[in-house]
Amino acid sequence: MPKISDERRLARRQQILDAAWRCFAREGLHVTTMDDIIRASGLSAGAVYGYFRNKDDLILAALTTSLAGLRERLVPLVTTRPLPAPAELVGAVLGEIAAFTEREGFDLKRIALLGWSESQRNETVRGTMAGFYRAFREQLAAATIVWKQEGKLPATLDEQAAAKALLALILGYVVEAAVLDDVTPEDIRRGVAQLGIGSA
């Protein structure tokens, strides 16, 4: 039997993840079964189980794949120098989140809410998410130090508190967009600018 190429393996894995995301978006994490995902993927049960042992394995893979994709897009925004002003950076981060999460037939922002809920019962999921958010929050803290040095934020600002507030704003956008469906990255960017955050 010919050996499948690495490129083909990655494509099949992504095909299964896309099927899982569609099922999770439609039915939720716990109602969705492996049979649902197998049917949606168009692959055989043996092919799907060759990549993922069970649904928990697939949920974790979907989460880590999403977070890795976001990391690729977001880290350059907060680590490249010179940094844009705070409102502009927030707008850019949210724009990347929107572009990454809006897929054909489903929206990863809605699935993110399911992942956050899952993290309350699954320590592995919680640890994975916490690691990503803590690392990103540290990068936001580093950005606030730069803004302080440039006079865009007060010199007395507590960068850790500011980073926590920025992360809350970013995660809040995900919730608001998923639940209310009437908010855009530009709305948040404009609101932050009009509140005068980072306009010192």
Short mmCIF file of C-alpha atoms in Angstrom, two decimals:
data_model
loop_
_atom_site.label_atom_id
_atom_site.label_comp_id
_atom_site.label_asym_id
_atom_site.label_seq_id
_atom_site.Cartn_x
_atom_site.Cartn_y
_atom_site.Cartn_z
CA MET A 1 0.00 0.00 0.00
CA PRO A 2 1.55 3.37 -1.01
CA LYS A 3 2.58 5.65 1.85
CA ILE A 4 0.56 8.87 2.15
CA SER A 5 2.60 12.07 1.80
CA ASP A 6 3.01 14.50 4.71
CA GLU A 7 1.15 17.12 2.69
CA ARG A 8 -1.77 14.77 2.13
CA ARG A 9 -1.80 13.78 5.81
CA LEU A 10 -2.03 17.44 6.83
CA ALA A 11 -4.82 18.04 4.31
CA ARG A 12 -6.81 15.04 5.62
CA ARG A 13 -6.29 16.12 9.21
CA GLN A 14 -7.58 19.58 8.33
CA GLN A 15 -10.54 18.03 6.50
CA ILE A 16 -11.48 16.18 9.70
CA LEU A 17 -11.03 19.31 11.83
CA ASP A 18 -13.21 21.34 9.47
CA ALA A 19 -15.90 18.65 9.71
CA ALA A 20 -15.64 18.68 13.51
CA TRP A 21 -15.90 22.48 13.67
CA ARG A 22 -19.02 22.40 11.47
CA CYS A 23 -20.61 19.75 13.69
CA PHE A 24 -19.63 21.54 16.90
CA ALA A 25 -21.05 24.82 15.57
CA ARG A 26 -24.34 23.12 14.71
CA GLU A 27 -24.83 20.77 17.69
CA GLY A 28 -22.32 21.75 20.39
CA LEU A 29 -19.42 19.75 21.76
CA HIS A 30 -21.30 17.16 23.78
CA VAL A 31 -24.21 16.37 21.48
CA THR A 32 -21.87 15.92 18.50
CA THR A 33 -20.71 12.31 18.11
CA MET A 34 -17.73 10.83 16.32
CA ASP A 35 -20.20 9.31 13.84
CA ASP A 36 -21.46 12.83 13.06
CA ILE A 37 -17.92 14.00 12.40
CA ILE A 38 -17.07 10.96 10.30
CA ARG A 39 -20.15 11.54 8.12
CA ALA A 40 -19.40 15.25 7.76
CA SER A 41 -15.76 14.57 6.83
CA GLY A 42 -16.65 12.23 3.96
CA LEU A 43 -13.91 9.85 5.11
CA SER A 44 -14.13 6.33 6.48
CA ALA A 45 -14.26 5.66 10.21
CA GLY A 46 -10.84 4.01 9.96
CA ALA A 47 -9.36 7.10 8.32
CA VAL A 48 -10.74 9.44 10.99
CA TYR A 49 -9.69 7.20 13.89
CA GLY A 50 -6.25 6.98 12.29
CA TYR A 51 -5.84 10.67 13.16
CA PHE A 52 -7.90 11.03 16.34
CA ARG A 53 -8.50 8.32 18.95
CA ASN A 54 -11.77 9.77 20.26
CA LYS A 55 -13.82 12.94 20.50
CA ASP A 56 -11.81 14.37 23.41
CA ASP A 57 -8.66 13.95 21.33
CA LEU A 58 -10.37 15.73 18.45
CA ILE A 59 -11.64 18.58 20.66
CA LEU A 60 -8.13 19.18 21.97
CA ALA A 61 -6.67 19.06 18.45
CA ALA A 62 -9.30 21.53 17.20
CA LEU A 63 -8.43 23.85 20.08
CA THR A 64 -4.66 23.66 19.68
CA THR A 65 -4.91 24.08 15.90
CA SER A 66 -7.07 27.19 16.35
CA LEU A 67 -4.78 28.70 18.96
CA ALA A 68 -1.68 27.99 16.86
CA GLY A 69 -3.32 29.67 13.87
CA LEU A 70 -4.22 32.70 15.97
CA ARG A 71 -0.73 32.87 17.46
CA GLU A 72 0.75 33.02 13.95
CA ARG A 73 -1.42 36.01 13.11
CA LEU A 74 -1.36 37.91 16.42
CA VAL A 75 2.20 37.66 17.71
CA PRO A 76 3.73 39.71 14.86
CA LEU A 77 1.19 42.48 15.52
CA VAL A 78 2.19 42.93 19.18
CA THR A 79 5.94 42.29 18.82
CA THR A 80 6.82 44.27 15.67
CA ARG A 81 8.35 47.69 16.27
CA PRO A 82 7.33 50.45 15.95
CA LEU A 83 3.98 49.62 17.51
CA PRO A 84 0.81 51.36 16.34
CA ALA A 85 -1.14 53.39 18.90
CA PRO A 86 -3.22 51.33 21.37
CA ALA A 87 -6.57 51.77 19.58
CA GLU A 88 -4.98 50.91 16.23
CA LEU A 89 -3.32 47.81 17.66
CA VAL A 90 -6.59 46.64 19.22
CA GLY A 91 -8.34 47.16 15.89
CA ALA A 92 -5.62 45.22 14.04
CA VAL A 93 -5.73 42.32 16.52
CA LEU A 94 -9.52 42.08 16.29
CA GLY A 95 -9.36 42.31 12.51
CA GLU A 96 -7.03 39.31 12.42
CA ILE A 97 -9.30 37.40 14.82
CA ALA A 98 -12.32 38.14 12.60
CA ALA A 99 -10.47 37.08 9.43
CA PHE A 100 -9.25 33.87 11.05
CA THR A 101 -12.52 32.82 12.68
CA GLU A 102 -15.03 33.51 9.91
CA ARG A 103 -15.13 30.28 7.90
CA GLU A 104 -17.41 28.97 5.20
CA GLY A 105 -20.43 27.51 6.98
CA PHE A 106 -19.31 28.24 10.55
CA ASP A 107 -17.67 30.83 12.80
CA LEU A 108 -14.88 29.87 15.19
CA LYS A 109 -15.86 32.70 17.55
CA ARG A 110 -19.00 30.78 18.45
CA ILE A 111 -16.98 27.61 18.87
CA ALA A 112 -14.57 29.53 21.13
CA LEU A 113 -17.44 29.95 23.60
CA LEU A 114 -17.88 26.18 23.62
CA GLY A 115 -14.15 25.76 24.21
CA TRP A 116 -14.21 28.13 27.17
CA SER A 117 -17.08 26.13 28.64
CA GLU A 118 -15.20 22.87 28.04
CA SER A 119 -12.17 24.30 29.87
CA GLN A 120 -14.23 24.33 33.07
CA ARG A 121 -14.52 20.52 33.06
CA ASN A 122 -11.40 19.46 31.15
CA GLU A 123 -8.08 20.35 32.79
CA THR A 124 -6.07 19.61 29.64
CA VAL A 125 -8.18 22.03 27.61
CA ARG A 126 -7.98 24.60 30.41
CA GLY A 127 -4.20 24.31 30.65
CA THR A 128 -3.78 24.65 26.89
CA MET A 129 -5.96 27.74 26.72
CA ALA A 130 -4.39 29.29 29.81
CA GLY A 131 -0.91 28.85 28.37
CA PHE A 132 -1.88 30.66 25.17
CA TYR A 133 -3.68 33.50 26.95
CA ARG A 134 -0.91 34.04 29.52
CA ALA A 135 1.76 34.22 26.81
CA PHE A 136 -0.30 36.66 24.76
CA ARG A 137 -1.04 38.75 27.85
CA GLU A 138 2.71 39.03 28.52
CA GLN A 139 3.19 40.31 24.96
CA LEU A 140 0.47 42.89 25.58
CA ALA A 141 2.25 43.90 28.79
CA ALA A 142 5.46 44.40 26.81
CA ALA A 143 3.51 46.56 24.35
CA THR A 144 2.24 48.78 27.18
CA ILE A 145 5.83 49.34 28.31
CA VAL A 146 6.68 50.59 24.81
CA TRP A 147 3.65 52.90 24.83
CA LYS A 148 4.69 54.26 28.24
CA GLN A 149 8.18 54.98 26.92
CA GLU A 150 6.67 56.76 23.91
CA GLY A 151 4.36 58.84 26.10
CA LYS A 152 1.21 57.23 24.69
CA LEU A 153 0.25 55.88 28.12
CA PRO A 154 0.88 57.40 31.57
CA ALA A 155 4.29 56.64 33.09
CA THR A 156 2.57 55.42 36.27
CA LEU A 157 0.52 52.81 34.41
CA ASP A 158 0.65 49.26 35.82
CA GLU A 159 1.50 47.28 32.67
CA GLN A 160 0.21 43.97 34.05
CA ALA A 161 -3.16 45.49 34.94
CA ALA A 162 -3.31 47.20 31.55
CA ALA A 163 -2.48 43.93 29.76
CA LYS A 164 -5.26 42.16 31.67
CA ALA A 165 -7.70 44.89 30.63
CA LEU A 166 -6.60 44.65 26.98
CA LEU A 167 -6.97 40.87 26.96
CA ALA A 168 -10.43 41.23 28.54
CA LEU A 169 -11.35 43.67 25.77
CA ILE A 170 -10.12 41.29 23.07
CA LEU A 171 -11.89 38.25 24.54
CA GLY A 172 -14.98 40.38 25.13
CA TYR A 173 -15.09 41.16 21.41
CA VAL A 174 -15.21 37.41 20.70
CA VAL A 175 -18.17 36.98 23.07
CA GLU A 176 -20.03 40.06 21.85
CA ALA A 177 -19.55 39.16 18.18
CA ALA A 178 -20.59 35.55 18.78
CA VAL A 179 -23.69 36.36 20.84
CA LEU A 180 -24.95 39.67 19.45
CA ASP A 181 -23.53 39.47 15.92
CA ASP A 182 -23.60 43.25 15.51
CA VAL A 183 -20.06 44.29 16.41
CA THR A 184 -17.02 44.72 14.18
CA PRO A 185 -13.31 45.25 14.89
CA GLU A 186 -13.75 48.80 13.61
CA ASP A 187 -16.51 49.46 16.17
CA ILE A 188 -14.14 48.47 18.98
CA ARG A 189 -11.16 50.37 17.50
CA ARG A 190 -13.26 53.53 17.19
CA GLY A 191 -14.68 53.11 20.69
CA VAL A 192 -11.23 52.68 22.25
CA ALA A 193 -9.95 55.75 20.38
CA GLN A 194 -12.96 57.84 21.42
CA LEU A 195 -12.54 56.80 25.04
CA GLY A 196 -9.09 58.38 24.81
CA ILE A 197 -7.16 55.24 25.71
CA GLY A 198 -3.57 55.71 24.65
CA SER A 199 -4.03 59.29 23.49
CA ALA A 200 -1.69 60.84 26.07
#
